[in-house]
Amino acid sequence: MNSKVQYSKKIFLIMLVMLFAAGVVSFGTKALASDGSAAAATNSEGLERVIVGTEDWHGSKDISVTQFIRNIGKSTGIYKMIHQETAEERAESQRKALEAEAKKKAGEAELANSPAKPGWQYVIMIAVGFLIVYLAVAKGFEPLLLIPIGFGTILVNIPGAGMGNLPDGMLAIIYKAGVGNEFFPMLIFMGIGAMTDFGPLIANPKTAILGGAAQFGVFFTLFGVAIMDIFGLNYNIMQACAIAIIGGADGPTSIYVSGKLAPELMAVIAVAAYSYMALVPMIQPPIMKLLTTKKERLIHMDQLRPVSKTERVLFPIMLLILTILLLPPAAPLIGMLAFGNFVHEAGCVQRLSKTMENELMNIVSILLSLGVGSQMTPENIIRPESAGIILLGLVAFAVATAGGLCMAKIMNLFLPKGKKINPLIGSAGVSAVPMAARVANKVGQEFDPSNFLLMNAMGPNVSGVIGTAIAAGVFIATYGL
């Protein structure tokens, strides 16, 4: 047994060396964008063609490892606190903001002036809406989300009803008021913070590694997007980032990132993210059983230690401070999460906490889901690019699940006997709280009814929420500048 462990450790070290070597080789090489010049087209360090949608970048967003690190460094709060912004930098920021607004208006105008789709396509979308409602009610797939999404899909596709038409359609107003401008996702994160118990993560901090490993699915999908070019589906890198976030199984974060980087894809990305959140009980168990042995599934974990009130109150504050200093682009998401959690843990404003957890969360969930459903139109869904996004989202989610499982197995190579981690809890590293943790617990109890993994699985589950928000911040810091 010892020789097997030693062999596994050697394999792991070899993999680390290979990754390090690949990183060294990649320094200075360009990836994922071309400057559009003739020289770049023949440069062996760049791409052999210009990616669709990047023709006007002219090298401004070419990314190498060194450029990536430099962009992240410039996005930190520490840099912004000590760096005096010049007039040129302010002018450039304003120019980019105006360009983004003009692009958004042009997209809305193009959609409004586009020819009407055939009536049979609307019939198909209405049928899809009823199918979503059926899955929510009859099969219990996340009914709080899918019922409003399903009805939004049905209502927006009724010919002649005009509920999705700007400026007066009810569903169009809901979308423009809170979905298209990231307002509702921020409120959702505040409610999630108020409902989340970070105690399991505080009691067992190493489970944060599992939540981080699950983000591998997000970054892996960036390469999967490039493969889609073989099938004639050309996504640029900003669209790729928005699609990849689906792997975190976090609807609000997916909406937030797509709104920042690829608003033209927000509808299908949001629908894919919420759909995969609802399908966690179907997608994850086969992957969990495939990548774990029966012996691993039977591992019992110690009960978590009690977490003091002081630790609970200080955690969201420390999380917010670290975000301010290191990754301000993630502050909108993590800041609202920390705010909601602090209000809950402080205990002196129960009225606010209960409002966030219940009334406000319910109202915003209804509006956000209706807004997402309002984008389920033939123009947004019945096209090849949408099918590619659905497929890539599934790949991202599957790889994220596998990433958490494999990281738990790797950690077990270094943990002493009696302190091993049940790899099943690694699958909870995706952001679907608390559904992913419940699925891990359920699969564990299929093999041993006395094995209760729920609280241990909540550690990677809540860290996955933070991890996905950080991944979103990294994408925005790199490509949203």
GROMACS .gro file of C-alpha atoms in nm:
model
  481
    1MET     CA    1   0.000   0.000   0.000
    2ASN     CA    2   0.285   0.238   0.089
    3SER     CA    3   0.454   0.173  -0.243
    4LYS     CA    4   0.129   0.257  -0.423
    5VAL     CA    5   0.099   0.585  -0.233
    6GLN     CA    6   0.462   0.670  -0.306
    7TYR     CA    7   0.405   0.595  -0.674
    8SER     CA    8   0.096   0.820  -0.680
    9LYS     CA    9   0.294   1.099  -0.517
   10LYS     CA   10   0.566   1.067  -0.780
   11ILE     CA   11   0.307   1.087  -1.059
   12PHE     CA   12   0.156   1.396  -0.897
   13LEU     CA   13   0.498   1.564  -0.868
   14ILE     CA   14   0.576   1.484  -1.231
   15MET     CA   15   0.246   1.646  -1.333
   16LEU     CA   16   0.336   1.958  -1.135
   17VAL     CA   17   0.676   1.976  -1.305
   18MET     CA   18   0.512   1.941  -1.648
   19LEU     CA   19   0.263   2.217  -1.568
   20PHE     CA   20   0.545   2.440  -1.447
   21ALA     CA   21   0.743   2.374  -1.764
   22ALA     CA   22   0.439   2.454  -1.979
   23GLY     CA   23   0.394   2.779  -1.790
   24VAL     CA   24   0.758   2.876  -1.844
   25VAL     CA   25   0.737   2.800  -2.215
   26SER     CA   26   0.415   2.999  -2.250
   27PHE     CA   27   0.563   3.320  -2.106
   28GLY     CA   28   0.557   3.587  -2.369
   29THR     CA   29   0.354   3.386  -2.617
   30LYS     CA   30   0.027   3.529  -2.737
   31ALA     CA   31  -0.297   3.339  -2.703
   32LEU     CA   32  -0.664   3.373  -2.777
   33ALA     CA   33  -0.642   3.699  -2.972
   34SER     CA   34  -0.464   3.848  -3.269
   35ASP     CA   35  -0.395   4.211  -3.347
   36GLY     CA   36  -0.546   4.175  -3.694
   37SER     CA   37  -0.230   4.275  -3.876
   38ALA     CA   38  -0.072   4.083  -4.160
   39ALA     CA   39   0.237   4.025  -3.952
   40ALA     CA   40   0.033   3.869  -3.676
   41ALA     CA   41  -0.139   3.641  -3.922
   42THR     CA   42   0.195   3.480  -4.009
   43ASN     CA   43   0.358   3.507  -3.666
   44SER     CA   44   0.421   3.163  -3.521
   45GLU     CA   45   0.365   3.300  -3.172
   46GLY     CA   46   0.016   3.420  -3.250
   47LEU     CA   47  -0.289   3.272  -3.414
   48GLU     CA   48  -0.306   3.195  -3.782
   49ARG     CA   49  -0.623   3.396  -3.817
   50VAL     CA   50  -0.816   3.674  -3.650
   51ILE     CA   51  -1.085   3.551  -3.412
   52VAL     CA   52  -1.432   3.666  -3.510
   53GLY     CA   53  -1.529   3.970  -3.305
   54THR     CA   54  -1.170   4.078  -3.232
   55GLU     CA   55  -1.087   4.250  -3.560
   56ASP     CA   56  -1.078   4.597  -3.404
   57TRP     CA   57  -0.869   4.506  -3.099
   58HIS     CA   58  -0.537   4.576  -3.278
   59GLY     CA   59  -0.336   4.401  -3.014
   60SER     CA   60  -0.494   4.579  -2.718
   61LYS     CA   61  -0.626   4.253  -2.575
   62ASP     CA   62  -0.364   4.006  -2.687
   63ILE     CA   63  -0.296   3.793  -2.382
   64SER     CA   64   0.027   3.629  -2.274
   65VAL     CA   65   0.106   3.491  -1.930
   66THR     CA   66   0.302   3.804  -1.844
   67GLN     CA   67   0.023   4.029  -1.976
   68PHE     CA   68  -0.235   3.829  -1.781
   69ILE     CA   69  -0.040   3.874  -1.457
   70ARG     CA   70   0.011   4.244  -1.536
   71ASN     CA   71  -0.363   4.295  -1.593
   72ILE     CA   72  -0.448   4.119  -1.268
   73GLY     CA   73  -0.189   4.330  -1.086
   74LYS     CA   74  -0.336   4.652  -1.224
   75SER     CA   75  -0.684   4.547  -1.116
   76THR     CA   76  -0.591   4.501  -0.749
   77GLY     CA   77  -0.712   4.748  -0.492
   78ILE     CA   78  -0.355   4.793  -0.369
   79TYR     CA   79  -0.244   4.912  -0.714
   80LYS     CA   80  -0.540   5.144  -0.753
   81MET     CA   81  -0.481   5.295  -0.409
   82ILE     CA   82  -0.118   5.386  -0.483
   83HIS     CA   83  -0.154   5.461  -0.854
   84GLN     CA   84  -0.260   5.810  -0.957
   85GLU     CA   85  -0.494   5.778  -1.254
   86THR     CA   86  -0.387   6.004  -1.540
   87ALA     CA   87  -0.614   6.217  -1.756
   88GLU     CA   88  -0.543   5.984  -2.049
   89GLU     CA   89  -0.651   5.680  -1.847
   90ARG     CA   90  -0.971   5.852  -1.739
   91ALA     CA   91  -1.046   5.950  -2.097
   92GLU     CA   92  -0.982   5.593  -2.213
   93SER     CA   93  -1.219   5.455  -1.947
   94GLN     CA   94  -1.491   5.697  -2.054
   95ARG     CA   95  -1.436   5.609  -2.419
   96LYS     CA   96  -1.473   5.238  -2.347
   97ALA     CA   97  -1.788   5.300  -2.144
   98LEU     CA   98  -1.941   5.502  -2.429
   99GLU     CA   99  -1.845   5.236  -2.683
  100ALA     CA  100  -2.005   4.965  -2.470
  101GLU     CA  101  -2.326   5.168  -2.436
  102ALA     CA  102  -2.334   5.240  -2.809
  103LYS     CA  103  -2.281   4.870  -2.887
  104LYS     CA  104  -2.561   4.776  -2.650
  105LYS     CA  105  -2.803   5.023  -2.812
  106ALA     CA  106  -2.701   4.909  -3.159
  107GLY     CA  107  -2.775   4.550  -3.060
  108GLU     CA  108  -3.118   4.646  -2.928
  109ALA     CA  109  -3.194   4.838  -3.247
  110GLU     CA  110  -3.082   4.548  -3.464
  111LEU     CA  111  -3.304   4.309  -3.269
  112ALA     CA  112  -3.602   4.544  -3.293
  113ASN     CA  113  -3.560   4.583  -3.670
  114SER     CA  114  -3.489   4.217  -3.743
  115PRO     CA  115  -3.750   4.033  -3.951
  116ALA     CA  116  -4.013   3.835  -3.765
  117LYS     CA  117  -3.942   3.467  -3.716
  118PRO     CA  118  -4.176   3.201  -3.858
  119GLY     CA  119  -4.474   3.126  -3.637
  120TRP     CA  120  -4.376   2.760  -3.588
  121GLN     CA  121  -4.062   2.871  -3.403
  122TYR     CA  122  -4.273   3.052  -3.145
  123VAL     CA  123  -4.483   2.739  -3.106
  124ILE     CA  124  -4.166   2.542  -3.037
  125MET     CA  125  -4.056   2.793  -2.772
  126ILE     CA  126  -4.398   2.784  -2.605
  127ALA     CA  127  -4.369   2.403  -2.594
  128VAL     CA  128  -4.023   2.442  -2.438
  129GLY     CA  129  -4.176   2.669  -2.175
  130PHE     CA  130  -4.438   2.410  -2.086
  131LEU     CA  131  -4.166   2.143  -2.071
  132ILE     CA  132  -3.968   2.356  -1.825
  133VAL     CA  133  -4.277   2.398  -1.607
  134TYR     CA  134  -4.344   2.022  -1.623
  135LEU     CA  135  -3.990   1.937  -1.514
  136ALA     CA  136  -4.019   2.182  -1.225
  137VAL     CA  137  -4.355   2.058  -1.098
  138ALA     CA  138  -4.361   1.687  -1.186
  139LYS     CA  139  -3.991   1.611  -1.143
  140GLY     CA  140  -3.903   1.866  -0.875
  141PHE     CA  141  -3.616   2.022  -1.072
  142GLU     CA  142  -3.557   2.354  -0.890
  143PRO     CA  143  -3.922   2.468  -0.906
  144LEU     CA  144  -3.849   2.807  -0.746
  145LEU     CA  145  -3.644   2.898  -1.052
  146LEU     CA  146  -3.786   2.694  -1.337
  147ILE     CA  147  -4.156   2.772  -1.289
  148PRO     CA  148  -4.107   3.150  -1.340
  149ILE     CA  149  -3.857   3.085  -1.622
  150GLY     CA  150  -4.105   2.851  -1.790
  151PHE     CA  151  -4.394   3.095  -1.766
  152GLY     CA  152  -4.169   3.378  -1.884
  153THR     CA  153  -4.084   3.166  -2.188
  154ILE     CA  154  -4.450   3.095  -2.261
  155LEU     CA  155  -4.567   3.454  -2.216
  156VAL     CA  156  -4.294   3.619  -2.422
  157ASN     CA  157  -4.360   3.390  -2.719
  158ILE     CA  158  -4.738   3.440  -2.742
  159PRO     CA  159  -4.792   3.595  -3.087
  160GLY     CA  160  -4.947   3.940  -3.063
  161ALA     CA  161  -4.921   3.967  -2.684
  162GLY     CA  162  -4.616   4.193  -2.699
  163MET     CA  163  -4.503   4.118  -2.342
  164GLY     CA  164  -4.138   4.119  -2.447
  165ASN     CA  165  -4.156   4.426  -2.668
  166LEU     CA  166  -3.970   4.744  -2.575
  167PRO     CA  167  -4.045   4.985  -2.421
  168ASP     CA  168  -4.379   4.892  -2.260
  169GLY     CA  169  -4.392   4.513  -2.250
  170MET     CA  170  -4.402   4.386  -1.893
  171LEU     CA  171  -4.130   4.126  -1.941
  172ALA     CA  172  -3.914   4.373  -2.132
  173ILE     CA  173  -3.943   4.620  -1.844
  174ILE     CA  174  -3.843   4.351  -1.593
  175TYR     CA  175  -3.543   4.250  -1.803
  176LYS     CA  176  -3.423   4.605  -1.860
  177ALA     CA  177  -3.480   4.709  -1.498
  178GLY     CA  178  -3.279   4.439  -1.327
  179VAL     CA  179  -3.142   4.160  -1.545
  180GLY     CA  180  -2.964   4.348  -1.821
  181ASN     CA  181  -2.793   4.586  -1.577
  182GLU     CA  182  -2.687   4.325  -1.314
  183PHE     CA  183  -2.913   4.476  -1.045
  184PHE     CA  184  -3.109   4.159  -0.967
  185PRO     CA  185  -2.798   3.934  -0.951
  186MET     CA  186  -2.651   4.166  -0.688
  187LEU     CA  187  -2.967   4.142  -0.477
  188ILE     CA  188  -2.967   3.764  -0.518
  189PHE     CA  189  -2.611   3.749  -0.386
  190MET     CA  190  -2.714   3.958  -0.088
  191GLY     CA  191  -2.992   3.708  -0.014
  192ILE     CA  192  -2.757   3.414  -0.064
  193GLY     CA  193  -2.519   3.570   0.188
  194ALA     CA  194  -2.798   3.603   0.443
  195MET     CA  195  -2.899   3.240   0.390
  196THR     CA  196  -2.547   3.090   0.385
  197ASP     CA  197  -2.376   2.931   0.682
  198PHE     CA  198  -1.998   2.960   0.639
  199GLY     CA  199  -1.944   2.762   0.959
  200PRO     CA  200  -1.847   2.434   0.781
  201LEU     CA  201  -1.586   2.619   0.576
  202ILE     CA  202  -1.447   2.798   0.882
  203ALA     CA  203  -1.437   2.472   1.080
  204ASN     CA  204  -1.254   2.286   0.801
  205PRO     CA  205  -1.069   2.543   0.586
  206LYS     CA  206  -0.894   2.284   0.368
  207THR     CA  207  -1.226   2.213   0.199
  208ALA     CA  208  -1.184   2.553   0.031
  209ILE     CA  209  -0.929   2.378  -0.192
  210LEU     CA  210  -1.210   2.158  -0.324
  211GLY     CA  211  -1.420   2.463  -0.406
  212GLY     CA  212  -1.121   2.612  -0.585
  213ALA     CA  213  -1.053   2.291  -0.778
  214ALA     CA  214  -1.409   2.290  -0.906
  215GLN     CA  215  -1.330   2.617  -1.086
  216PHE     CA  216  -1.105   2.414  -1.314
  217GLY     CA  217  -1.419   2.346  -1.515
  218VAL     CA  218  -1.459   2.719  -1.572
  219PHE     CA  219  -1.106   2.770  -1.704
  220PHE     CA  220  -1.097   2.439  -1.894
  221THR     CA  221  -1.399   2.550  -2.095
  222LEU     CA  222  -1.201   2.842  -2.238
  223PHE     CA  223  -1.008   2.585  -2.443
  224GLY     CA  224  -1.327   2.399  -2.531
  225VAL     CA  225  -1.463   2.717  -2.687
  226ALA     CA  226  -1.169   2.719  -2.930
  227ILE     CA  227  -1.256   2.364  -3.041
  228MET     CA  228  -1.600   2.486  -3.144
  229ASP     CA  229  -1.432   2.668  -3.432
  230ILE     CA  230  -1.395   2.327  -3.600
  231PHE     CA  231  -1.774   2.319  -3.629
  232GLY     CA  232  -1.797   2.675  -3.758
  233LEU     CA  233  -1.901   2.833  -3.426
  234ASN     CA  234  -1.675   3.131  -3.366
  235TYR     CA  235  -1.680   3.279  -3.016
  236ASN     CA  236  -1.433   3.549  -2.916
  237ILE     CA  237  -1.248   3.531  -2.585
  238MET     CA  238  -1.489   3.759  -2.399
  239GLN     CA  239  -1.781   3.540  -2.504
  240ALA     CA  240  -1.575   3.236  -2.404
  241CYS     CA  241  -1.528   3.374  -2.053
  242ALA     CA  242  -1.901   3.434  -2.015
  243ILE     CA  243  -1.981   3.082  -2.139
  244ALA     CA  244  -1.719   2.923  -1.912
  245ILE     CA  245  -1.877   3.067  -1.596
  246ILE     CA  246  -2.171   2.830  -1.655
  247GLY     CA  247  -1.941   2.561  -1.513
  248GLY     CA  248  -1.975   2.719  -1.171
  249ALA     CA  249  -2.349   2.636  -1.169
  250ASP     CA  250  -2.417   2.988  -1.048
  251GLY     CA  251  -2.697   3.169  -1.230
  252PRO     CA  252  -2.648   3.520  -1.084
  253THR     CA  253  -2.273   3.512  -1.152
  254SER     CA  254  -2.330   3.390  -1.508
  255ILE     CA  255  -2.569   3.679  -1.569
  256TYR     CA  256  -2.326   3.926  -1.414
  257VAL     CA  257  -2.026   3.816  -1.623
  258SER     CA  258  -2.220   3.792  -1.949
  259GLY     CA  259  -2.360   4.140  -1.884
  260LYS     CA  260  -2.005   4.272  -1.848
  261LEU     CA  261  -1.833   4.082  -2.128
  262ALA     CA  262  -2.092   3.938  -2.368
  263PRO     CA  263  -2.439   4.090  -2.323
  264GLU     CA  264  -2.546   3.953  -2.662
  265LEU     CA  265  -2.523   3.600  -2.516
  266MET     CA  266  -2.678   3.672  -2.178
  267ALA     CA  267  -3.011   3.506  -2.252
  268VAL     CA  268  -2.889   3.162  -2.350
  269ILE     CA  269  -2.607   3.167  -2.090
  270ALA     CA  270  -2.853   3.247  -1.811
  271VAL     CA  271  -3.093   2.976  -1.923
  272ALA     CA  272  -2.810   2.721  -1.948
  273ALA     CA  273  -2.674   2.812  -1.605
  274TYR     CA  274  -3.011   2.787  -1.432
  275SER     CA  275  -3.096   2.467  -1.619
  276TYR     CA  276  -2.777   2.295  -1.505
  277MET     CA  277  -2.834   2.418  -1.152
  278ALA     CA  278  -3.172   2.246  -1.163
  279LEU     CA  279  -3.025   1.929  -1.313
  280VAL     CA  280  -2.752   1.881  -1.050
  281PRO     CA  281  -2.926   1.566  -0.910
  282MET     CA  282  -2.918   1.410  -1.258
  283ILE     CA  283  -2.578   1.522  -1.390
  284GLN     CA  284  -2.351   1.480  -1.089
  285PRO     CA  285  -2.421   1.126  -0.950
  286PRO     CA  286  -2.296   0.935  -1.260
  287ILE     CA  287  -1.974   1.139  -1.260
  288MET     CA  288  -1.932   1.087  -0.885
  289LYS     CA  289  -1.972   0.710  -0.912
  290LEU     CA  290  -1.746   0.689  -1.218
  291LEU     CA  291  -1.453   0.868  -1.053
  292THR     CA  292  -1.468   0.713  -0.705
  293THR     CA  293  -1.431   0.362  -0.571
  294LYS     CA  294  -1.673   0.197  -0.331
  295LYS     CA  295  -1.406   0.212  -0.060
  296GLU     CA  296  -1.372   0.589  -0.108
  297ARG     CA  297  -1.748   0.642  -0.093
  298LEU     CA  298  -1.761   0.462   0.242
  299ILE     CA  299  -1.512   0.699   0.409
  300HIS     CA  300  -1.661   0.852   0.724
  301MET     CA  301  -1.555   1.205   0.818
  302ASP     CA  302  -1.532   1.353   1.165
  303GLN     CA  303  -1.804   1.584   1.287
  304LEU     CA  304  -1.707   1.948   1.247
  305ARG     CA  305  -1.599   2.151   1.547
  306PRO     CA  306  -1.830   2.424   1.679
  307VAL     CA  307  -1.761   2.765   1.527
  308SER     CA  308  -1.776   3.067   1.757
  309LYS     CA  309  -1.990   3.372   1.689
  310THR     CA  310  -1.675   3.587   1.667
  311GLU     CA  311  -1.540   3.371   1.384
  312ARG     CA  312  -1.870   3.387   1.201
  313VAL     CA  313  -1.891   3.766   1.228
  314LEU     CA  314  -1.529   3.827   1.128
  315PHE     CA  315  -1.534   3.592   0.827
  316PRO     CA  316  -1.739   3.814   0.589
  317ILE     CA  317  -1.540   4.119   0.697
  318MET     CA  318  -1.207   3.951   0.624
  319LEU     CA  319  -1.342   3.817   0.295
  320LEU     CA  320  -1.446   4.167   0.191
  321ILE     CA  321  -1.111   4.321   0.293
  322LEU     CA  322  -0.918   4.064   0.090
  323THR     CA  323  -1.142   4.130  -0.210
  324ILE     CA  324  -1.089   4.506  -0.180
  325LEU     CA  325  -0.713   4.464  -0.169
  326LEU     CA  326  -0.666   4.188  -0.426
  327LEU     CA  327  -0.957   4.170  -0.671
  328PRO     CA  328  -1.195   4.471  -0.677
  329PRO     CA  329  -1.369   4.349  -0.998
  330ALA     CA  330  -1.515   4.068  -0.785
  331ALA     CA  331  -1.623   4.311  -0.512
  332PRO     CA  332  -1.979   4.365  -0.641
  333LEU     CA  333  -2.054   3.994  -0.604
  334ILE     CA  334  -1.847   3.911  -0.297
  335GLY     CA  335  -1.932   4.245  -0.135
  336MET     CA  336  -2.305   4.177  -0.148
  337LEU     CA  337  -2.244   3.819  -0.032
  338ALA     CA  338  -2.041   3.948   0.263
  339PHE     CA  339  -2.299   4.215   0.343
  340GLY     CA  340  -2.586   3.968   0.355
  341ASN     CA  341  -2.386   3.719   0.562
  342PHE     CA  342  -2.267   3.985   0.809
  343VAL     CA  343  -2.622   4.107   0.867
  344HIS     CA  344  -2.726   3.749   0.935
  345GLU     CA  345  -2.437   3.662   1.167
  346ALA     CA  346  -2.432   3.993   1.358
  347GLY     CA  347  -2.771   3.906   1.506
  348CYS     CA  348  -2.863   4.262   1.597
  349VAL     CA  349  -3.073   4.336   1.286
  350GLN     CA  350  -3.294   4.031   1.254
  351ARG     CA  351  -3.559   4.224   1.061
  352LEU     CA  352  -3.311   4.302   0.784
  353SER     CA  353  -3.175   3.948   0.782
  354LYS     CA  354  -3.519   3.790   0.759
  355THR     CA  355  -3.620   4.033   0.483
  356MET     CA  356  -3.310   3.941   0.280
  357GLU     CA  357  -3.364   3.569   0.333
  358ASN     CA  358  -3.737   3.562   0.266
  359GLU     CA  359  -3.944   3.846   0.118
  360LEU     CA  360  -3.670   4.021  -0.082
  361MET     CA  361  -3.511   3.698  -0.200
  362ASN     CA  362  -3.846   3.559  -0.313
  363ILE     CA  363  -3.949   3.876  -0.497
  364VAL     CA  364  -3.615   3.917  -0.674
  365SER     CA  365  -3.605   3.545  -0.763
  366ILE     CA  366  -3.945   3.575  -0.929
  367LEU     CA  367  -3.847   3.886  -1.124
  368LEU     CA  368  -3.504   3.755  -1.221
  369SER     CA  369  -3.646   3.423  -1.341
  370LEU     CA  370  -3.922   3.593  -1.540
  371GLY     CA  371  -3.656   3.821  -1.691
  372VAL     CA  372  -3.445   3.521  -1.790
  373GLY     CA  373  -3.750   3.350  -1.939
  374SER     CA  374  -3.829   3.663  -2.138
  375GLN     CA  375  -3.509   3.606  -2.336
  376MET     CA  376  -3.613   3.257  -2.444
  377THR     CA  377  -3.718   3.373  -2.789
  378PRO     CA  378  -3.643   3.217  -3.130
  379GLU     CA  379  -3.399   3.501  -3.205
  380ASN     CA  380  -3.188   3.405  -2.903
  381ILE     CA  381  -3.233   3.029  -2.882
  382ILE     CA  382  -3.295   2.874  -3.224
  383ARG     CA  383  -2.949   2.921  -3.371
  384PRO     CA  384  -2.629   2.711  -3.385
  385GLU     CA  385  -2.438   2.932  -3.140
  386SER     CA  386  -2.697   2.863  -2.871
  387ALA     CA  387  -2.655   2.488  -2.913
  388GLY     CA  388  -2.280   2.533  -2.874
  389ILE     CA  389  -2.328   2.729  -2.552
  390ILE     CA  390  -2.559   2.462  -2.408
  391LEU     CA  391  -2.302   2.192  -2.492
  392LEU     CA  392  -2.006   2.389  -2.358
  393GLY     CA  393  -2.197   2.468  -2.040
  394LEU     CA  394  -2.256   2.099  -1.983
  395VAL     CA  395  -1.885   2.028  -2.041
  396ALA     CA  396  -1.789   2.304  -1.798
  397PHE     CA  397  -2.023   2.171  -1.531
  398ALA     CA  398  -1.908   1.811  -1.574
  399VAL     CA  399  -1.539   1.909  -1.560
  400ALA     CA  400  -1.603   2.126  -1.253
  401THR     CA  401  -1.763   1.828  -1.078
  402ALA     CA  402  -1.473   1.603  -1.177
  403GLY     CA  403  -1.220   1.866  -1.069
  404GLY     CA  404  -1.351   1.872  -0.713
  405LEU     CA  405  -1.362   1.492  -0.695
  406CYS     CA  406  -1.008   1.449  -0.827
  407MET     CA  407  -0.867   1.715  -0.595
  408ALA     CA  408  -1.014   1.530  -0.295
  409LYS     CA  409  -0.844   1.210  -0.415
  410ILE     CA  410  -0.513   1.396  -0.453
  411MET     CA  411  -0.545   1.549  -0.106
  412ASN     CA  412  -0.601   1.202   0.040
  413LEU     CA  413  -0.254   1.103  -0.079
  414PHE     CA  414  -0.108   1.346   0.174
  415LEU     CA  415  -0.358   1.319   0.460
  416PRO     CA  416  -0.295   1.076   0.748
  417LYS     CA  417  -0.511   0.771   0.804
  418GLY     CA  418  -0.829   0.864   0.987
  419LYS     CA  419  -0.828   1.215   0.838
  420LYS     CA  420  -0.909   1.119   0.481
  421ILE     CA  421  -1.167   1.316   0.284
  422ASN     CA  422  -1.462   1.139   0.126
  423PRO     CA  423  -1.413   1.239  -0.241
  424LEU     CA  424  -1.789   1.269  -0.287
  425ILE     CA  425  -1.785   1.605  -0.108
  426GLY     CA  426  -1.551   1.738  -0.379
  427SER     CA  427  -1.842   1.736  -0.621
  428ALA     CA  428  -2.008   2.000  -0.402
  429GLY     CA  429  -1.739   2.249  -0.507
  430VAL     CA  430  -1.977   2.390  -0.767
  431SER     CA  431  -2.186   2.686  -0.656
  432ALA     CA  432  -2.528   2.522  -0.648
  433VAL     CA  433  -2.597   2.578  -0.276
  434PRO     CA  434  -2.714   2.366  -0.099
  435MET     CA  435  -2.827   2.127  -0.372
  436ALA     CA  436  -2.480   1.999  -0.460
  437ALA     CA  437  -2.406   1.927  -0.093
  438ARG     CA  438  -2.733   1.737  -0.062
  439VAL     CA  439  -2.650   1.529  -0.368
  440ALA     CA  440  -2.309   1.440  -0.221
  441ASN     CA  441  -2.478   1.335   0.102
  442LYS     CA  442  -2.744   1.134  -0.083
  443VAL     CA  443  -2.492   0.941  -0.294
  444GLY     CA  444  -2.287   0.867   0.017
  445GLN     CA  445  -2.590   0.729   0.199
  446GLU     CA  446  -2.674   0.502  -0.093
  447PHE     CA  447  -2.368   0.300   0.003
  448ASP     CA  448  -2.382   0.355   0.380
  449PRO     CA  449  -2.702   0.496   0.533
  450SER     CA  450  -2.510   0.593   0.848
  451ASN     CA  451  -2.263   0.812   0.658
  452PHE     CA  452  -2.376   1.175   0.694
  453LEU     CA  453  -2.170   1.400   0.465
  454LEU     CA  454  -2.401   1.701   0.441
  455MET     CA  455  -2.220   1.939   0.676
  456ASN     CA  456  -1.876   1.837   0.548
  457ALA     CA  457  -1.998   1.889   0.191
  458MET     CA  458  -2.120   2.239   0.276
  459GLY     CA  459  -1.758   2.352   0.316
  460PRO     CA  460  -1.662   2.309  -0.050
  461ASN     CA  461  -2.014   2.411  -0.153
  462VAL     CA  462  -1.999   2.759   0.001
  463SER     CA  463  -1.635   2.799  -0.101
  464GLY     CA  464  -1.749   2.725  -0.456
  465VAL     CA  465  -1.972   3.033  -0.442
  466ILE     CA  466  -1.671   3.243  -0.349
  467GLY     CA  467  -1.452   3.065  -0.605
  468THR     CA  468  -1.692   3.131  -0.893
  469ALA     CA  469  -1.716   3.497  -0.794
  470ILE     CA  470  -1.335   3.516  -0.792
  471ALA     CA  471  -1.317   3.350  -1.134
  472ALA     CA  472  -1.568   3.608  -1.258
  473GLY     CA  473  -1.351   3.885  -1.113
  474VAL     CA  474  -1.043   3.745  -1.285
  475PHE     CA  475  -1.219   3.740  -1.624
  476ILE     CA  476  -1.350   4.093  -1.581
  477ALA     CA  477  -1.011   4.219  -1.458
  478THR     CA  478  -0.837   4.064  -1.758
  479TYR     CA  479  -1.077   4.140  -2.041
  480GLY     CA  480  -1.313   4.401  -1.905
  481LEU     CA  481  -1.053   4.671  -1.848
   0.00000   0.00000   0.00000
